[in-house]
CSV table of C-alpha atoms and ligand atoms in Angstrom, one decimal:
chain,number,residue,atom,x,y,z
A,249,MET,CA,103.2,101.5,74.3
A,250,ALA,CA,106.8,102.4,75.5
A,251,LEU,CA,107.0,102.6,79.5
A,252,LYS,CA,108.5,105.9,80.8
A,253,LEU,CA,109.8,104.1,84.2
A,254,ARG,CA,111.5,107.2,86.7
A,255,PRO,CA,113.3,104.8,89.8
A,256,LEU,CA,111.8,105.7,93.1
A,257,SER,CA,114.6,104.5,95.6
A,258,TYR,CA,117.9,102.6,95.4
A,259,SER,CA,116.4,99.4,96.4
A,260,LEU,CA,113.0,99.7,94.8
A,261,GLY,CA,110.2,101.1,93.5
A,262,ALA,CA,109.6,102.8,90.2
A,263,GLU,CA,106.9,105.5,89.3
A,264,VAL,CA,105.0,105.1,85.9
A,265,CYS,CA,105.1,108.0,84.0
A,266,ALA,CA,102.1,109.3,81.8
A,267,ILE,CA,99.7,106.2,82.1
A,268,ASP,CA,95.8,106.5,82.7
A,269,VAL,CA,94.8,103.3,84.9
A,270,SER,CA,91.0,103.7,83.8
A,271,ARG,CA,91.9,103.2,80.1
A,272,LYS,CA,91.5,100.3,78.7
A,273,MET,CA,95.1,98.8,78.2
A,274,SER,CA,95.5,95.6,76.2
A,275,GLU,CA,97.2,92.5,77.3
A,276,HIS,CA,100.4,93.5,75.3
A,277,ASP,CA,100.5,97.5,76.9
A,278,PHE,CA,99.5,95.8,80.3
A,279,GLY,CA,102.5,92.6,79.9
A,280,ASP,CA,105.0,95.8,80.1
A,281,VAL,CA,103.6,97.1,83.1
A,282,TYR,CA,103.5,93.3,85.0
A,283,ARG,CA,107.2,92.9,84.0
A,284,ALA,CA,107.6,96.3,85.7
A,285,PHE,CA,106.1,95.3,88.7
A,286,LEU,CA,108.1,92.1,89.1
A,287,GLU,CA,111.4,94.0,88.4
A,288,HIS,CA,110.6,96.9,90.6
A,289,GLY,CA,108.6,94.9,93.5
A,290,ILE,CA,106.6,98.5,93.7
A,291,LEU,CA,104.9,100.8,91.0
A,292,LEU,CA,103.8,104.4,91.6
A,293,PHE,CA,101.0,105.6,89.6
A,294,ARG,CA,100.1,109.7,90.1
A,295,ASP,CA,97.0,111.5,90.0
A,296,GLN,CA,94.8,108.7,88.8
A,297,HIS,CA,91.3,110.2,89.2
A,298,ILE,CA,89.4,107.0,89.2
A,299,THR,CA,86.1,105.4,90.8
A,300,ARG,CA,86.2,102.7,93.1
A,301,GLU,CA,85.0,100.5,90.2
A,302,GLN,CA,88.0,101.5,88.1
A,303,HIS,CA,90.2,100.9,90.9
A,304,ILE,CA,88.9,97.6,91.2
A,305,GLU,CA,89.2,96.7,87.1
A,306,PHE,CA,92.4,98.4,87.1
A,307,SER,CA,93.2,96.0,90.1
A,308,ARG,CA,92.0,92.9,88.4
A,309,ARG,CA,94.3,92.7,86.1
A,310,PHE,CA,97.0,91.5,88.9
A,311,GLY,CA,94.9,88.8,89.4
A,312,GLU,CA,91.8,87.2,91.3
A,313,LEU,CA,90.9,90.1,94.2
A,314,ASP,CA,90.7,88.7,97.6
A,315,LYS,CA,87.2,89.8,99.4
A,316,HIS,CA,88.7,90.4,102.6
A,317,ASP,CA,86.8,87.8,104.5
A,318,ALA,CA,89.7,87.6,107.0
A,319,LEU,CA,89.3,91.3,107.8
A,320,PRO,CA,85.7,91.8,107.5
A,321,ARG,CA,84.9,95.1,109.5
A,322,ASP,CA,87.4,97.2,107.1
A,323,ARG,CA,85.9,96.0,104.1
A,324,HIS,CA,83.7,98.7,101.7
A,325,PRO,CA,79.9,97.7,102.6
A,326,ASP,CA,79.3,97.5,98.8
A,327,HIS,CA,82.5,96.6,97.1
A,328,PRO,CA,84.1,93.7,99.9
A,329,GLU,CA,87.5,93.9,97.4
A,330,ILE,CA,88.0,97.6,98.5
A,331,LEU,CA,89.6,96.9,102.2
A,332,MET,CA,89.3,100.8,103.9
A,333,VAL,CA,92.1,102.3,105.6
A,334,THR,CA,90.7,105.7,107.0
A,335,ASN,CA,90.9,107.7,110.0
A,336,GLU,CA,87.7,108.7,109.5
A,337,PRO,CA,85.3,108.9,112.2
A,338,LYS,CA,82.3,106.6,111.5
A,339,LEU,CA,79.5,107.8,111.0
A,340,ASN,CA,77.7,107.9,114.8
A,341,GLY,CA,81.2,109.7,115.8
A,342,ALA,CA,83.2,106.5,116.9
A,343,PRO,CA,87.0,106.1,115.8
A,344,SER,CA,87.7,103.9,112.3
A,345,ASP,CA,87.8,100.6,113.2
A,346,SER,CA,91.0,100.6,110.4
A,347,LYS,CA,93.2,103.9,111.7
A,348,TYR,CA,95.6,102.1,112.9
A,349,THR,CA,95.5,99.5,110.1
A,350,GLY,CA,98.9,98.6,108.9
A,351,ARG,CA,101.1,100.4,111.1
A,352,GLN,CA,104.0,97.5,111.7
A,353,TRP,CA,106.6,95.7,109.1
A,354,HIS,CA,104.0,93.3,107.5
A,355,SER,CA,102.8,91.7,104.3
A,356,ASP,CA,99.6,91.6,103.5
A,357,MET,CA,97.6,88.8,104.7
A,358,SER,CA,100.6,86.9,105.8
A,359,PHE,CA,98.2,85.7,108.7
A,360,THR,CA,96.3,84.0,106.1
A,361,LEU,CA,96.8,80.3,104.1
A,362,VAL,CA,96.1,82.3,101.0
A,363,PRO,CA,99.0,85.0,101.5
A,364,SER,CA,98.9,88.8,99.0
A,365,SER,CA,100.5,88.6,95.8
A,366,GLY,CA,100.3,92.3,95.5
A,367,SER,CA,98.2,95.2,96.7
A,368,LEU,CA,96.7,98.6,95.4
A,369,LEU,CA,96.3,101.3,97.2
A,370,ARG,CA,94.6,104.6,96.7
A,371,CYS,CA,95.4,107.4,98.9
A,372,ILE,CA,92.3,109.8,98.7
A,373,THR,CA,92.9,112.0,101.5
A,374,ALA,CA,96.6,112.3,102.5
A,375,PRO,CA,97.2,114.8,106.0
A,376,PRO,CA,99.3,118.0,105.0
A,377,VAL,CA,102.4,116.7,105.8
A,378,GLY,CA,103.3,113.0,106.9
A,379,GLY,CA,101.6,109.9,106.9
A,380,ASP,CA,104.2,107.9,104.8
A,381,THR,CA,104.5,104.4,103.8
A,382,MET,CA,108.0,102.6,104.1
A,383,PHE,CA,108.5,99.8,102.1
A,384,ALA,CA,111.9,97.5,102.0
A,385,ASN,CA,113.0,94.8,99.3
A,386,MET,CA,113.2,91.3,100.8
A,387,TYR,CA,115.0,89.9,98.1
A,388,MET,CA,118.2,92.3,99.0
A,389,ALA,CA,118.0,91.8,102.6
A,390,TYR,CA,117.4,88.0,101.5
A,391,ASP,CA,120.8,88.6,99.6
A,392,ALA,CA,122.9,89.9,101.6
A,393,LEU,CA,122.3,87.7,104.5
A,394,SER,CA,125.2,85.2,105.5
A,395,ALA,CA,125.6,81.9,104.5
A,396,GLY,CA,125.9,81.0,108.3
A,397,MET,CA,122.3,82.8,108.7
A,398,LYS,CA,120.7,81.8,105.6
A,399,LYS,CA,121.5,77.9,106.6
A,400,LEU,CA,120.2,78.7,109.9
A,401,ILE,CA,116.9,80.0,108.6
A,402,ALA,CA,116.4,77.7,105.2
A,403,GLY,CA,113.7,75.4,107.6
A,404,LEU,CA,112.0,77.4,110.0
A,405,HIS,CA,108.5,78.7,109.8
A,406,GLY,CA,107.8,81.8,111.0
A,407,ILE,CA,104.1,81.7,113.1
A,408,HIS,CA,101.8,84.9,111.7
A,409,MET,CA,99.0,86.2,113.4
A,410,SER,CA,96.4,88.9,112.3
A,411,GLY,CA,97.7,91.6,115.5
A,412,THR,CA,101.0,92.4,115.7
A,413,ARG,CA,104.0,90.7,118.0
A,414,LYS,CA,104.8,94.4,119.7
A,415,ILE,CA,101.3,94.9,121.3
A,416,ALA,CA,99.6,91.3,121.2
A,417,ASN,CA,98.7,92.0,125.0
A,418,SER,CA,97.3,95.5,124.8
A,419,THR,CA,94.7,94.3,122.1
A,420,THR,CA,92.9,91.8,124.4
A,421,GLY,CA,89.8,93.5,124.8
A,422,ILE,CA,88.9,94.9,121.5
A,423,PRO,CA,86.6,93.8,119.5
A,424,ARG,CA,88.4,94.2,116.3
A,425,ALA,CA,91.0,92.6,117.2
A,426,GLU,CA,89.6,89.8,119.4
A,427,GLU,CA,87.5,89.6,116.0
A,428,GLN,CA,90.5,89.1,114.0
A,429,LYS,CA,91.9,86.8,116.3
A,430,ARG,CA,88.8,84.2,116.2
A,431,ILE,CA,88.8,84.5,112.1
A,432,ASN,CA,92.9,83.9,112.0
A,433,PRO,CA,94.4,81.0,114.0
A,434,PRO,CA,97.9,81.8,113.8
A,435,VAL,CA,99.5,80.4,110.3
A,436,ALA,CA,103.4,79.6,110.1
A,437,GLN,CA,104.7,80.6,106.7
A,438,PRO,CA,108.3,79.6,105.5
A,439,VAL,CA,110.9,82.5,106.6
A,440,VAL,CA,112.4,81.9,103.2
A,441,ARG,CA,109.9,81.9,99.9
A,442,MET,CA,110.7,81.3,96.3
A,443,HIS,CA,108.9,83.8,94.5
A,444,PRO,CA,106.6,82.0,92.0
A,445,GLU,CA,107.0,83.9,88.8
A,446,THR,CA,110.5,85.5,89.0
A,447,GLY,CA,111.8,82.4,90.9
A,448,ARG,CA,114.1,84.3,93.5
A,449,LYS,CA,113.9,83.8,97.2
A,450,ALA,CA,112.9,86.6,99.5
A,451,LEU,CA,112.9,87.1,103.5
A,452,TYR,CA,109.3,86.2,104.6
A,453,ILE,CA,109.3,88.0,108.5
A,454,GLY,CA,107.3,91.2,109.8
A,455,ASP,CA,106.3,92.2,113.2
A,456,LYS,CA,103.2,89.8,112.6
A,457,VAL,CA,105.6,87.0,113.4
A,458,LYS,CA,105.7,85.7,117.0
A,459,SER,CA,107.2,82.9,117.2
A,460,PHE,CA,109.1,80.3,115.0
A,461,ASP,CA,107.0,76.8,114.8
A,462,GLY,CA,108.8,74.7,117.0
A,463,MET,CA,110.6,77.4,119.6
A,464,THR,CA,109.1,79.6,122.1
A,465,GLU,CA,108.5,83.3,122.2
A,466,GLU,CA,111.8,84.0,124.3
A,467,GLU,CA,113.8,81.8,121.9
A,468,SER,CA,112.5,83.4,119.1
A,469,ARG,CA,112.6,87.0,119.3
A,470,PRO,CA,116.0,87.9,119.2
A,471,LEU,CA,116.4,86.5,115.7
A,472,ILE,CA,113.0,88.1,114.7
A,473,GLU,CA,114.1,91.5,115.3
A,474,TYR,CA,117.4,90.8,114.5
A,475,LEU,CA,116.1,89.3,110.7
A,476,VAL,CA,113.3,92.6,110.4
A,477,GLN,CA,116.0,95.2,111.5
A,478,HIS,CA,118.3,94.2,109.1
A,479,ALA,CA,115.2,94.1,106.0
A,480,THR,CA,115.1,97.4,107.2
A,481,ARG,CA,117.9,99.2,106.6
A,482,PRO,CA,118.3,102.7,105.0
A,483,GLU,CA,119.5,100.8,102.2
A,484,PHE,CA,116.9,98.5,101.3
A,485,VAL,CA,113.8,100.5,101.9
A,486,TYR,CA,112.2,102.7,99.8
A,487,ARG,CA,109.8,106.1,102.1
A,488,HIS,CA,106.4,106.6,100.7
A,489,GLN,CA,104.6,110.9,100.5
A,490,TRP,CA,101.6,110.3,99.4
A,491,GLN,CA,100.1,112.4,97.3
A,492,ALA,CA,96.1,112.4,96.9
A,493,ASN,CA,95.1,110.7,93.5
A,494,ASP,CA,98.3,108.0,94.0
A,495,ILE,CA,98.2,104.3,92.9
A,496,LEU,CA,100.8,102.3,94.6
A,497,VAL,CA,100.5,98.8,93.9
A,498,TRP,CA,103.5,96.3,95.5
A,499,ASP,CA,104.3,93.0,95.8
A,500,ASN,CA,104.6,91.2,99.0
A,501,ARG,CA,106.0,88.4,97.8
A,502,CYS,CA,109.3,90.2,97.8
A,503,THR,CA,108.9,93.5,100.1
A,504,MET,CA,106.8,94.3,103.0
A,505,HIS,CA,105.9,97.4,104.3
A,506,CYS,CA,104.9,99.7,107.2
A,507,ALA,CA,102.5,103.0,107.8
A,508,LEU,CA,104.7,105.0,109.7
A,509,GLY,CA,101.5,107.4,111.3
A,510,ASP,CA,103.5,110.0,111.5
A,511,PHE,CA,100.7,112.9,111.2
A,512,ASP,CA,98.1,114.7,113.2
A,513,GLU,CA,95.6,112.4,113.9
A,514,THR,CA,93.0,115.0,113.2
A,515,GLN,CA,94.3,115.2,110.0
A,516,LEU,CA,92.1,113.2,107.5
A,517,ARG,CA,94.0,109.4,105.8
A,518,HIS,CA,91.7,108.2,104.1
A,519,MET,CA,93.4,105.3,101.7
A,520,GLU,CA,91.3,102.4,100.1
A,521,ARG,CA,93.0,99.1,99.3
A,522,THR,CA,92.9,95.6,96.6
A,523,THR,CA,94.0,93.1,97.7
A,524,VAL,CA,95.2,90.0,94.9
A,525,LEU,CA,95.3,87.1,96.1
A,526,GLY,CA,98.6,84.7,95.8
A,527,THR,CA,99.6,80.9,95.5
A,528,PRO,CA,98.3,79.4,98.8
A,529,SER,CA,101.4,79.3,101.0
A,530,GLY,CA,101.7,77.8,105.4
A,531,TYR,CA,99.9,76.0,107.8
A,532,VAL,CA,97.4,76.1,110.7
A,533,VAL,CA,99.5,76.0,114.2
A,534,LYS,CA,97.3,75.6,117.1
A,535,ALA,CA,97.0,78.6,119.4
A,536,ALA,CA,99.6,78.5,122.2
B,60,LIG,C1,98.2,98.7,104.4
B,60,LIG,O1,99.4,98.1,105.1
B,60,LIG,O2,97.9,98.1,103.6
B,60,LIG,C2,98.3,99.8,104.6
B,60,LIG,C3,99.5,100.7,104.6
B,60,LIG,C4,99.1,102.0,105.0
B,60,LIG,O3,98.2,102.9,105.0
B,60,LIG,O4,100.1,103.3,104.7
């Protein structure tokens, strides 16, 4: 099978055309898909009319799946490999726990000791307009830094938390946020990570980083904000406009992403994600 690829943007991403991910794929054919995933950072598969079981089965080709013990409220009750990202209210009418999932620049599961290698997000219902997701190429972001900045950040570790630095105080008392904090103590991760498969260096930063290990939040903030702003310059990003039955797989080791929330919240946006376990990284730090 020769893969038909269509670039999605200057910086990253490719659509894999004319493919049905629910069909059995030989090792050889999946090898082509996997190489394209490593090369482009994001692959889009459109018009995939698949079941949850098929979503899980296809995801397993990318590696062992996370059962989402770090995010227990958001996983599907019968399929722990599926993380719900939905604004559909609960059966009792209460707001969905996951309605604001991913509304900050991040790389999946960076706040755990096994950050994800890849995520496969399936769009079941997209709002009529908006509900887009932005992605940034963190290889490009790293490569574009000056030699001086590369030297400065080389030994730094960012402390990642399950919530976001930006609204850390306003989540106090919210049961989901409190539970996540309890289960997931802050974890320090290198600010520059070597991709285990491509050998390339990528920036590993985002809005879940509250400080650098050994520095105060006040000291850390300007540099964290600079690096996030730098990494999300227009030439490093791709903005995905979802259609129902899209599946997007991204490499969390060399990209970060942000769900924009640019839609009418009375409209349904229902997504389901599988998360591939990466290689162990980082260390737990004592909460300040
Ligand atoms: C996520 O961060 O995994 C969700 C992204 C999205 O809903 O667009």
